[in-house]
PDB file of C-alpha atoms and ligand atoms in Angstrom:
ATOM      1  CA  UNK A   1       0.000   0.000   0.000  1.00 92.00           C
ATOM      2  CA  UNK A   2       1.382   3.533  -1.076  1.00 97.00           C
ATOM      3  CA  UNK A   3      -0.134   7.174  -0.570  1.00 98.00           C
ATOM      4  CA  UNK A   4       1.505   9.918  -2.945  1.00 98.00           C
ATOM      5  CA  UNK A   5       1.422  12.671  -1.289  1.00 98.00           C
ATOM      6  CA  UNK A   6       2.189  15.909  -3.317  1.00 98.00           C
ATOM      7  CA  UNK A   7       2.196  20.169  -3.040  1.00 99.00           C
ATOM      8  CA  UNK A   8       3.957  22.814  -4.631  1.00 98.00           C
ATOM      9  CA  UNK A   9       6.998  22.447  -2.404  1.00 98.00           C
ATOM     10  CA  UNK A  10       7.826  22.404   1.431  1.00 98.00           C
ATOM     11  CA  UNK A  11       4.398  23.401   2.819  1.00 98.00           C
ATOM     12  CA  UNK A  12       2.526  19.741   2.217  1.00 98.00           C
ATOM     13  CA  UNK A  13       5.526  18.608   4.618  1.00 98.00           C
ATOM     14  CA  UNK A  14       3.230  19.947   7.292  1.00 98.00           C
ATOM     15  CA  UNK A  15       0.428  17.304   6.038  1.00 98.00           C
ATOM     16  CA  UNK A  16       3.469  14.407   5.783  1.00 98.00           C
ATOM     17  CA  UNK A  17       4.541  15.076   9.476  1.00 97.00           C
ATOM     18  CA  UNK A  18       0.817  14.360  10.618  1.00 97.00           C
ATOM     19  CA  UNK A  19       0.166  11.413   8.070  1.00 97.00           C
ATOM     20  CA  UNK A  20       3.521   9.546   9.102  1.00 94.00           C
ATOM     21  CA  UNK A  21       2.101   9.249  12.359  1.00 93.00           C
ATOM     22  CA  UNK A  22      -1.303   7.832  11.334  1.00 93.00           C
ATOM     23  CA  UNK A  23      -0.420   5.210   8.763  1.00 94.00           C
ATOM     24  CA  UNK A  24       1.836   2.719   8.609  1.00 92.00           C
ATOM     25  CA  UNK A  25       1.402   2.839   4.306  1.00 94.00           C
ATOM     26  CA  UNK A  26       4.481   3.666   2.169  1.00 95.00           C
ATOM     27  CA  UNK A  27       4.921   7.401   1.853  1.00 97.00           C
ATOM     28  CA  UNK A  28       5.734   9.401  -1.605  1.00 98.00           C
ATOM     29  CA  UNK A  29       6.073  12.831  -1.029  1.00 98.00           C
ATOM     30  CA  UNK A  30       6.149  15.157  -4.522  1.00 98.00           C
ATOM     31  CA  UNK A  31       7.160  18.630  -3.893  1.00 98.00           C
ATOM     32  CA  UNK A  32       6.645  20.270  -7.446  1.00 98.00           C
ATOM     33  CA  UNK A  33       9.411  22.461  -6.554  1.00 98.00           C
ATOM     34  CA  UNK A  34      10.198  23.840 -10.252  1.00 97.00           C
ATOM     35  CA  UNK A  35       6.212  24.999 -10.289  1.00 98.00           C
ATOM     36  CA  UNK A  36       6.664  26.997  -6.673  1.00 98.00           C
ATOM     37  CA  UNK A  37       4.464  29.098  -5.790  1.00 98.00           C
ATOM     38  CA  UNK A  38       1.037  27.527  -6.702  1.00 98.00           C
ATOM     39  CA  UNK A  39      -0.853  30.507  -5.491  1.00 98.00           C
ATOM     40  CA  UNK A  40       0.072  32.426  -8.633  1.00 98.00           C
ATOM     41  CA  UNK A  41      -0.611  29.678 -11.420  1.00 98.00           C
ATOM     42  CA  UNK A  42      -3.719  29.682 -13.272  1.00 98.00           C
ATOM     43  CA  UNK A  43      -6.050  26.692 -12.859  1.00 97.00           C
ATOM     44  CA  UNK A  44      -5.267  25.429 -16.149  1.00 97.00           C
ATOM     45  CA  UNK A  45      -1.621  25.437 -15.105  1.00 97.00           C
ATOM     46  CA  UNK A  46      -2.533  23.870 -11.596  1.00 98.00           C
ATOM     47  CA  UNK A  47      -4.503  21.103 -13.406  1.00 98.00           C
ATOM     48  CA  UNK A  48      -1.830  20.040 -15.899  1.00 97.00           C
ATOM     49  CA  UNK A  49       0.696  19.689 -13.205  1.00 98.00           C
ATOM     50  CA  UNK A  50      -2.392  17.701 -11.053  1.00 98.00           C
ATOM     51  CA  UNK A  51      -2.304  15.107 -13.962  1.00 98.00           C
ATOM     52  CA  UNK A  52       1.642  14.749 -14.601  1.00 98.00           C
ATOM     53  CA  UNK A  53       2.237  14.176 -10.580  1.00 98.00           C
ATOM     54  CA  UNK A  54      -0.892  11.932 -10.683  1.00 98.00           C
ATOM     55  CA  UNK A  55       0.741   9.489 -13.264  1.00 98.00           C
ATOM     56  CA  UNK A  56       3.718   9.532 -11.531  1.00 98.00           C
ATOM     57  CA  UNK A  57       2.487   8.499  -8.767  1.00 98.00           C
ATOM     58  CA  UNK A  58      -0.067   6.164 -10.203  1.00 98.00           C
ATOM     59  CA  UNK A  59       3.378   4.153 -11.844  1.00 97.00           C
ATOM     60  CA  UNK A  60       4.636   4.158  -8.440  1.00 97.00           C
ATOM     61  CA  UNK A  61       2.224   1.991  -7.792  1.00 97.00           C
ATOM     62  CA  UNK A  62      -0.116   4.497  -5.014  1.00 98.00           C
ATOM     63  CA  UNK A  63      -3.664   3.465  -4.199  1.00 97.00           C
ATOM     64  CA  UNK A  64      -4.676   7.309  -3.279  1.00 98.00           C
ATOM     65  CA  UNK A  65      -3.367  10.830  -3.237  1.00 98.00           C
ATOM     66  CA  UNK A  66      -3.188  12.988  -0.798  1.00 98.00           C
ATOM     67  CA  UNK A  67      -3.461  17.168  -2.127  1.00 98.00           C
ATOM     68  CA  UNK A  68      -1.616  18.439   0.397  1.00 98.00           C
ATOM     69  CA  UNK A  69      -2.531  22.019  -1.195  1.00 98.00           C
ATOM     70  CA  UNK A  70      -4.758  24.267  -0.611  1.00 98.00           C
ATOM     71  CA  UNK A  71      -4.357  26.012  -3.658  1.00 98.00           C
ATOM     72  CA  UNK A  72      -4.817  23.111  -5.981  1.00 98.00           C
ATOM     73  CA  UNK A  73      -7.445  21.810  -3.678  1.00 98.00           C
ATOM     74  CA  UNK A  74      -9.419  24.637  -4.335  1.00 98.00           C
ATOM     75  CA  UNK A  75      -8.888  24.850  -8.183  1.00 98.00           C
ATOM     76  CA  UNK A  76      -7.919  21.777  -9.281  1.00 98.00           C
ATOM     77  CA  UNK A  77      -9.999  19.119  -7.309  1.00 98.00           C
ATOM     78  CA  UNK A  78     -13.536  20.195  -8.522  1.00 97.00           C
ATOM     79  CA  UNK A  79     -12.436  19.581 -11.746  1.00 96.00           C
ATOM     80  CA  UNK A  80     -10.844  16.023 -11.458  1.00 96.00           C
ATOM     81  CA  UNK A  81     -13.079  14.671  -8.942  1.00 92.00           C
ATOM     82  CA  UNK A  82     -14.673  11.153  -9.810  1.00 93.00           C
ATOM     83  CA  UNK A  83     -12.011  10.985 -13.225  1.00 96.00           C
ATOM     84  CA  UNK A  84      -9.393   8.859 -11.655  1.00 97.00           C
ATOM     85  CA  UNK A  85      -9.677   5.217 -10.325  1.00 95.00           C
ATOM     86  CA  UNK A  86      -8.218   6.047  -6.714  1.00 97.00           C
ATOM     87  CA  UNK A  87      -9.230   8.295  -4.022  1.00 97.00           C
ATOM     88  CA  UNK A  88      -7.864  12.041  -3.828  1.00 98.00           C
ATOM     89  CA  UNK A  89      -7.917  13.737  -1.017  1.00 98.00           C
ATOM     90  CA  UNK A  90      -8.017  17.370  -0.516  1.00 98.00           C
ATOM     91  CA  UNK A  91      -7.387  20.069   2.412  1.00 98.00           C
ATOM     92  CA  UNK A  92     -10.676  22.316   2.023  1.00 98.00           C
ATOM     93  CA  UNK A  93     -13.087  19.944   3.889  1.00 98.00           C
ATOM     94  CA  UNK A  94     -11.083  19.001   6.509  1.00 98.00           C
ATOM     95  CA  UNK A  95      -9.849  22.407   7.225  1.00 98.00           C
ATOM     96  CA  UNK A  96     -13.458  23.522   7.212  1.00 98.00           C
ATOM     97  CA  UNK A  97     -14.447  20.866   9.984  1.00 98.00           C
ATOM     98  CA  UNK A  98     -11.588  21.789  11.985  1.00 98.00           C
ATOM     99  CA  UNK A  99     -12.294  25.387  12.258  1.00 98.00           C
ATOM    100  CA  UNK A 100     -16.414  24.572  13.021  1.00 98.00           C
ATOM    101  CA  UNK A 101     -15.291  22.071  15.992  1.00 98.00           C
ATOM    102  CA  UNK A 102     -13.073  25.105  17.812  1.00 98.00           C
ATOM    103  CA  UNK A 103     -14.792  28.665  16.453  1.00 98.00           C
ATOM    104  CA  UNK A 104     -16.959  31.164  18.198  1.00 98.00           C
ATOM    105  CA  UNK A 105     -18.263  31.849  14.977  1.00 98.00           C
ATOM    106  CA  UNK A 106     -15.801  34.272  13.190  1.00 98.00           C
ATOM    107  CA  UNK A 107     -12.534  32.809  11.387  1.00 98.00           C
ATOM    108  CA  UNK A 108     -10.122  34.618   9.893  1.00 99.00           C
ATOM    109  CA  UNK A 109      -8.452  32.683   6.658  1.00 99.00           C
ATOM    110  CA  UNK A 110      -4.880  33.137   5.639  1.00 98.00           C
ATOM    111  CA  UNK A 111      -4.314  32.057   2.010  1.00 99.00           C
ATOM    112  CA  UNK A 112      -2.373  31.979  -1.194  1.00 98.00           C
ATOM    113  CA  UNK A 113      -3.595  34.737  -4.019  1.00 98.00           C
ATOM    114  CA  UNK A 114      -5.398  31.351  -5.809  1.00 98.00           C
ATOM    115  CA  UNK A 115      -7.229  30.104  -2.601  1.00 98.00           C
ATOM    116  CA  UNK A 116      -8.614  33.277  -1.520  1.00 98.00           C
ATOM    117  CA  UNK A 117      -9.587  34.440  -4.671  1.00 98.00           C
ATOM    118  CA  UNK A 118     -11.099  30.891  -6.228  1.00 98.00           C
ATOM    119  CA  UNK A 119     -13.798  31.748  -3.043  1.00 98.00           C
ATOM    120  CA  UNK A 120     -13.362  27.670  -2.281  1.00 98.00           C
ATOM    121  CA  UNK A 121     -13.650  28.950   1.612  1.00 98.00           C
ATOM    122  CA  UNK A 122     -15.908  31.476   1.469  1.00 98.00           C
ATOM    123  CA  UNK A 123     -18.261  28.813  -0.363  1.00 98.00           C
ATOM    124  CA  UNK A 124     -17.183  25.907   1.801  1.00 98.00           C
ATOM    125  CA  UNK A 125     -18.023  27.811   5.153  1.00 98.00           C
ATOM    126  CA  UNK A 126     -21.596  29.001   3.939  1.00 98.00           C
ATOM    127  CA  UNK A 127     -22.550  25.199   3.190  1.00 98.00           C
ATOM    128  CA  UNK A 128     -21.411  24.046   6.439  1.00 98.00           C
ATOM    129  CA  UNK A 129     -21.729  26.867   8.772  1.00 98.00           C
ATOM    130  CA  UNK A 130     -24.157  29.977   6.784  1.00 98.00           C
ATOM    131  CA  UNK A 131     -23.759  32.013  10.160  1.00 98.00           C
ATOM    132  CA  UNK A 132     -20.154  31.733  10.224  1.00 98.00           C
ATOM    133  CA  UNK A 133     -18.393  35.260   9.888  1.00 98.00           C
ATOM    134  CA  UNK A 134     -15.585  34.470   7.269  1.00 98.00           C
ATOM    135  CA  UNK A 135     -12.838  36.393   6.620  1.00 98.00           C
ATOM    136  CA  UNK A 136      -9.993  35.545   3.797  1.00 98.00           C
ATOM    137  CA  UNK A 137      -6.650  37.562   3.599  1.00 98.00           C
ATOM    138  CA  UNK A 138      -4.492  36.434   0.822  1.00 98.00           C
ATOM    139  CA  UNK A 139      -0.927  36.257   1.370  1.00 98.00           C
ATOM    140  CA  UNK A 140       1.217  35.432  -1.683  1.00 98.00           C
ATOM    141  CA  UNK A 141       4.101  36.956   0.626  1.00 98.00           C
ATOM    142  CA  UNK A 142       4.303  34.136   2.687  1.00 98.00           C
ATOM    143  CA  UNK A 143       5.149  30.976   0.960  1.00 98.00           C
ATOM    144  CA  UNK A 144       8.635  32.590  -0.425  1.00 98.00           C
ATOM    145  CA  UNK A 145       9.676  33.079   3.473  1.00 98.00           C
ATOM    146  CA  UNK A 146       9.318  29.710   3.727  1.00 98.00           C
ATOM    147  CA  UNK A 147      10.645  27.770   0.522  1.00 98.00           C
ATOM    148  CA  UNK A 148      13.930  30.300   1.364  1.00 98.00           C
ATOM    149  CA  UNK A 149      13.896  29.268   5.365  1.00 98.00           C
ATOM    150  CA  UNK A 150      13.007  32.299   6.816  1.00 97.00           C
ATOM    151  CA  UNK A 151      10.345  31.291   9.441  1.00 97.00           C
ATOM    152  CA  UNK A 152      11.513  33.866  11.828  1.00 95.00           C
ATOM    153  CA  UNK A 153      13.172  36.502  10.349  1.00 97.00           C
ATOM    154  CA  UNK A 154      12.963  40.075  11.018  1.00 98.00           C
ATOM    155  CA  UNK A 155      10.824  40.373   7.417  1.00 98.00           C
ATOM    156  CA  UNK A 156       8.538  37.359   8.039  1.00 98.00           C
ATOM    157  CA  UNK A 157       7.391  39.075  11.350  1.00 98.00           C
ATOM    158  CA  UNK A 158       7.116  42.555   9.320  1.00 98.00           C
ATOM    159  CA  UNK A 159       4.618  40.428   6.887  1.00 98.00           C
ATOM    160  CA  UNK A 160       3.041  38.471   8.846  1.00 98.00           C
ATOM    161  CA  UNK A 161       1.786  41.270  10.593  1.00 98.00           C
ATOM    162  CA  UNK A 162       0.706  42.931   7.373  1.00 98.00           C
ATOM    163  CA  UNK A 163      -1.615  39.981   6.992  1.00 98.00           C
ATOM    164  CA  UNK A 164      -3.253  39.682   9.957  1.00 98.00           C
ATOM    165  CA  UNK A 165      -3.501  43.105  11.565  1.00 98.00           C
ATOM    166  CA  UNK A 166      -6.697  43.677   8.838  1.00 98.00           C
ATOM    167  CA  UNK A 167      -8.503  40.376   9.858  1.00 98.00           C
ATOM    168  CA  UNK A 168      -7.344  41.168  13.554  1.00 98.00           C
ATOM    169  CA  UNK A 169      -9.198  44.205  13.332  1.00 98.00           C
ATOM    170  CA  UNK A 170     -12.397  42.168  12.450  1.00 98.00           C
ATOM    171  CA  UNK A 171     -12.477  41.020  15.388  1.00 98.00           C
ATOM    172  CA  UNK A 172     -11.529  36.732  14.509  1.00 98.00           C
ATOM    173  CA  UNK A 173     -11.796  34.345  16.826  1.00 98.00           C
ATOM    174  CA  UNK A 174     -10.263  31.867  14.538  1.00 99.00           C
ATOM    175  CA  UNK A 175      -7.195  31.618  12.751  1.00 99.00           C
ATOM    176  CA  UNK A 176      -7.335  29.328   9.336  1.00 99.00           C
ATOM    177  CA  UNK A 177      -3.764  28.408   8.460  1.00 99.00           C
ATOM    178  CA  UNK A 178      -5.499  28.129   4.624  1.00 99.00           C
ATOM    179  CA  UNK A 179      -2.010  26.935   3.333  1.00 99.00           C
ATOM    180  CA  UNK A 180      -0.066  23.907   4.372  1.00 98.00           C
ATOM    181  CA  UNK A 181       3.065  26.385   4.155  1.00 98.00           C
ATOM    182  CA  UNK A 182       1.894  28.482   7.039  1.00 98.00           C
ATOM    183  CA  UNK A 183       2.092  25.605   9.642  1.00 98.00           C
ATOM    184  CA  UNK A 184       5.595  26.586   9.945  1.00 98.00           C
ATOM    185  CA  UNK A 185       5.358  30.166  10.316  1.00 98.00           C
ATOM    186  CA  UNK A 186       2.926  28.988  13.102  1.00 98.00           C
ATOM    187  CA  UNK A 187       4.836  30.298  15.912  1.00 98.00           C
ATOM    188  CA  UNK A 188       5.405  33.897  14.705  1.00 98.00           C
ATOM    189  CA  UNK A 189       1.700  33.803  13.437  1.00 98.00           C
ATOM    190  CA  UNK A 190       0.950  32.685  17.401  1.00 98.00           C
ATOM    191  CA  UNK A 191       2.028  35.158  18.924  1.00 98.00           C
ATOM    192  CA  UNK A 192       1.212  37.841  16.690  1.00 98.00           C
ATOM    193  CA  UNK A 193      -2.331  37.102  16.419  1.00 98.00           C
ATOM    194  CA  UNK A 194      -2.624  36.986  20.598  1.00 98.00           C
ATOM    195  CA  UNK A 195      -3.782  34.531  23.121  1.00 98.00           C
ATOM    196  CA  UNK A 196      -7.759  34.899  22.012  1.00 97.00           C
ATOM    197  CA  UNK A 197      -6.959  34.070  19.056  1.00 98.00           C
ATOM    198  CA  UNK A 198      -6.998  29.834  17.934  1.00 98.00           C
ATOM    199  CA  UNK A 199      -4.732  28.871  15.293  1.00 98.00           C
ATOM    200  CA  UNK A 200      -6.101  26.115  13.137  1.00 98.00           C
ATOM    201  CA  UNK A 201      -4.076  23.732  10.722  1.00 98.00           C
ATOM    202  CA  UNK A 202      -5.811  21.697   9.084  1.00 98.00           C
ATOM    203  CA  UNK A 203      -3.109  19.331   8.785  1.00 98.00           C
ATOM    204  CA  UNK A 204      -4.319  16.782  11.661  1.00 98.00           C
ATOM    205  CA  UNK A 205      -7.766  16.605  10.634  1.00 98.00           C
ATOM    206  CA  UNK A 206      -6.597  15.987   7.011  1.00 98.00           C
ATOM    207  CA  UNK A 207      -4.173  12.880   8.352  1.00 98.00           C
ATOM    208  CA  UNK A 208      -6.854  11.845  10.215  1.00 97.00           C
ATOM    209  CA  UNK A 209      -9.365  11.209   7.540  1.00 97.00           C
ATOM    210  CA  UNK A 210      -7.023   9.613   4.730  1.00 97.00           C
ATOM    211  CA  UNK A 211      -6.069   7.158   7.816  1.00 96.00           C
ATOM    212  CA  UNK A 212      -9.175   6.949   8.553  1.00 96.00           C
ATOM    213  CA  UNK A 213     -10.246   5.407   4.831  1.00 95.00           C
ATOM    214  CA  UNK A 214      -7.178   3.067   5.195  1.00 94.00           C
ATOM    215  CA  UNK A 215      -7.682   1.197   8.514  1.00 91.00           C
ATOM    216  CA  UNK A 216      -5.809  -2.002   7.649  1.00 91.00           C
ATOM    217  CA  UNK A 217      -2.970   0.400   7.527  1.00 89.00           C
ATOM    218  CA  UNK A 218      -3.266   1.521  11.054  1.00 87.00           C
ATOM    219  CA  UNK A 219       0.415   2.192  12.475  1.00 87.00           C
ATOM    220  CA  UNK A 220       1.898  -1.117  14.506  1.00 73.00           C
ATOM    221  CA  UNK A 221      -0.724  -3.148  12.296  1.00 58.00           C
ATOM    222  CA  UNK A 222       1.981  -4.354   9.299  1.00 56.00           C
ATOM    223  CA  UNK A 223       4.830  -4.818  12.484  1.00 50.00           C
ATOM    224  CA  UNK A 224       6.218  -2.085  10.700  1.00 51.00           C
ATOM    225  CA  UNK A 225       7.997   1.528  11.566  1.00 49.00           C
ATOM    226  CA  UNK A 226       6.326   4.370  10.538  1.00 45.00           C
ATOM    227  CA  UNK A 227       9.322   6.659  10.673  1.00 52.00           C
ATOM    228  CA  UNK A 228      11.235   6.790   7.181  1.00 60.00           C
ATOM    229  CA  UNK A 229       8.676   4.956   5.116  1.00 87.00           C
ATOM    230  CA  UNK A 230       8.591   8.052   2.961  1.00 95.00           C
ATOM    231  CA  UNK A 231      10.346   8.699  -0.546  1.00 97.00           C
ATOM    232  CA  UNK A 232      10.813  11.874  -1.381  1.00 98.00           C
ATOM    233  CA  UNK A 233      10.701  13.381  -4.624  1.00 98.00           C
ATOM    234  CA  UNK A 234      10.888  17.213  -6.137  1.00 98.00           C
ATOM    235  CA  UNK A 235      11.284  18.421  -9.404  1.00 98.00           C
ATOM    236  CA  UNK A 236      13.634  21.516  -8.342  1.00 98.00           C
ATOM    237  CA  UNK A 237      16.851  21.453  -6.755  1.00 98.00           C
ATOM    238  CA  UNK A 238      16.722  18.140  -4.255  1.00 98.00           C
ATOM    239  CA  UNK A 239      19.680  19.647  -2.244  1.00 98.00           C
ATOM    240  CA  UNK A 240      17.552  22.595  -1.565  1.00 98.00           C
ATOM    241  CA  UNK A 241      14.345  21.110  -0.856  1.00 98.00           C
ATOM    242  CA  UNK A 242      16.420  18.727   1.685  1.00 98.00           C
ATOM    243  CA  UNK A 243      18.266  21.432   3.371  1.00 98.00           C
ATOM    244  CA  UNK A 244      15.788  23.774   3.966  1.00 98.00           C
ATOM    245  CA  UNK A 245      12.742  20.726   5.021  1.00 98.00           C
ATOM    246  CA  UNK A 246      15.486  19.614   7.665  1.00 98.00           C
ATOM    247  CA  UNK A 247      16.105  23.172   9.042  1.00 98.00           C
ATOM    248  CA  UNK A 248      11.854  23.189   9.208  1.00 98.00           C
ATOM    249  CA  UNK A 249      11.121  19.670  10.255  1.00 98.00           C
ATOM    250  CA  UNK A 250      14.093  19.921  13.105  1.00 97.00           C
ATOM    251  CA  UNK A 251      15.290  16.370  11.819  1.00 95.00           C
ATOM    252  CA  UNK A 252      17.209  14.877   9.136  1.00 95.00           C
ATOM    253  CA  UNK A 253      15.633  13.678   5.730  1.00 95.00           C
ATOM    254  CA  UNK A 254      16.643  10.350   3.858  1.00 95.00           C
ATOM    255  CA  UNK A 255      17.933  11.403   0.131  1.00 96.00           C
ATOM    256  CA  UNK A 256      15.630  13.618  -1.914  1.00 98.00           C
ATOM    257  CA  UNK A 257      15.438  12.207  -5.877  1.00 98.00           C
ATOM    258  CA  UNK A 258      14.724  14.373  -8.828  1.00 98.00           C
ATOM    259  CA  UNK A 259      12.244  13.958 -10.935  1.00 98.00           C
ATOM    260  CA  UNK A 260      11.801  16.262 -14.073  1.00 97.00           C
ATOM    261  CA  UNK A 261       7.863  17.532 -15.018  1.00 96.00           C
ATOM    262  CA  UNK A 262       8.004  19.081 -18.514  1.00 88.00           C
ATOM    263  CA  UNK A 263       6.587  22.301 -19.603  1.00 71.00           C
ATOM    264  CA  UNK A 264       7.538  25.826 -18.258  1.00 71.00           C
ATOM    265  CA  UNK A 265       9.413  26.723 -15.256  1.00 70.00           C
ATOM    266  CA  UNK A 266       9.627  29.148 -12.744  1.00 68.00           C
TER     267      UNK A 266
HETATM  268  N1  DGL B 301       1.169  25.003   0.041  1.00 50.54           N
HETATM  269  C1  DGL B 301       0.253  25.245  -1.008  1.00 50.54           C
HETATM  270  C2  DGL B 301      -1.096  25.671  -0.514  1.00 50.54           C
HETATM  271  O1  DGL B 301      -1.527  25.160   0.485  1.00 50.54           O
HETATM  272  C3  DGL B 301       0.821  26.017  -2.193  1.00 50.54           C
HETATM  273  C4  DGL B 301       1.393  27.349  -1.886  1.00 50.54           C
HETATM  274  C5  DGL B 301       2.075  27.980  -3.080  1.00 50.54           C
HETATM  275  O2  DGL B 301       2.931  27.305  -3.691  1.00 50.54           O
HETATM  276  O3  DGL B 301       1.721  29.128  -3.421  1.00 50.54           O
HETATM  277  O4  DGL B 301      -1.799  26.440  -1.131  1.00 50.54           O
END
């Protein structure tokens, strides 16, 4: 049994950390690291690099896929859903459900420049919750402070502030982490936003319901540890992506291979 797990780059490391724990399946992470930053692609761009990844993995031999994005989530999912043989999973409903189980009953969502303006949240919170108060701050600032490292630098606290001091003002009780990049900012983001505020990452809830699905796969079930049953794969620089996950993750990565997606760069 294999899960492909994929995002743009470092940020769906935040959804790998929580899955490791929860299944004892092989792990193939994809960071589309030549693609980075997702939140400025078009949707037709998003999907086409959906479909490469998905092959990949599919020849890999994975029985589901994980979209540890919110950005594709949002733009890519509705449009794929049902058109593959093997379950995808993606961030928005499980992020959703996590904010409804802890809010007051006004959230705040931090997001790429895709997410916020597909309106996936906005449209996701007023099925589920239609007295919610919903906020959405896009924040295409963010995700280069963390591909680069730079989870507590002088300028990521100068941003990050930028970002939240307008959904601050609204008065949020709720903090969506609405990209699985933010989880690491999630300190700086802590303490900026206050005590009253709760920070939400979806990234649990998402672990929790691919495991979920997969219950033969339960970790200590195949005998087996969970730790470094992961591959990873990028399509960037894998020296990079390993030196920078490591500084993130606090722990050391097995080799990082390179696989090459055709079309443009960034
Ligand atoms: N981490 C992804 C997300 O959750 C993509 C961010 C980006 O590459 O812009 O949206």
């Amino acid at each position: 049994m294999a899960i492909g797990i994929y995002d743009s780059g470092l940020g769906g490391l935040s959804v790998w950390r929580e899955l490791r724990q929860q299944t004892s399946a092989r792990l193939l992470y994809f960071g589309d690291t030549c693609h980075v930053p997702y939140g400025e692609k078009t949707q037709a761009q998003l999907e086409g690099y959906f479909w490469e990844i998905a092959g990949f993995f599919l020849r890999q031999g994975c029985q589901a896929i994980v979209v540890a994005c919110n950005t594709s989530s949002a733009l890519v999912l509705p449009q794929v859903e049902g058109r593959l043989e093997i379950p995808v999973f993606g961030i928005i409903e499980s992020a959703v459900d996590a904010v409804l189980g802890v809010s007051k009953g006004s959230v705040g969502v931090l997001a790429t420049r895709g997410t916020a303006d597909s309106g996936a949240y906005q449209r996701a919170f007023l099925a589920s919750a239609p007295e919610m108060k919903v906020f959405v701050q896009s924040a295409p600032r963010l995700v280069p402070l963390v591909e680069s490292g730079q989870v507590s630098s002088q300028e990521a606290r100068q941003v990050v502030k930028e970002y939240l001091d307008p959904l601050l003002a609204e008065g949020i009780d709720t903090l969506l982490l609405g990209c699985t990049h933010y989880p690491f900012l999630h300190d700086l983001i802590a303490e900026l936003a206050g005590p009253s505020v709760v920070i939400v990452d979806p990234a649990p809830a998402l672990a929790a319901q691919v495991a979920g699905v997969f219950p033969e796969w339960k970790p200590g079930s195949q005998g087996k540890d969970t730790g470094y049953n992961t591959q990873f794969w990028v399509s960037g620089d894998p020296h990079t992506f390993k030196t920078t996950a490591e500084l993130l993750l606090k722990e050391e990565l097995p080799a990082v291979a390179f696989y090459h997606m055709s079309g443009e760069k960034t």
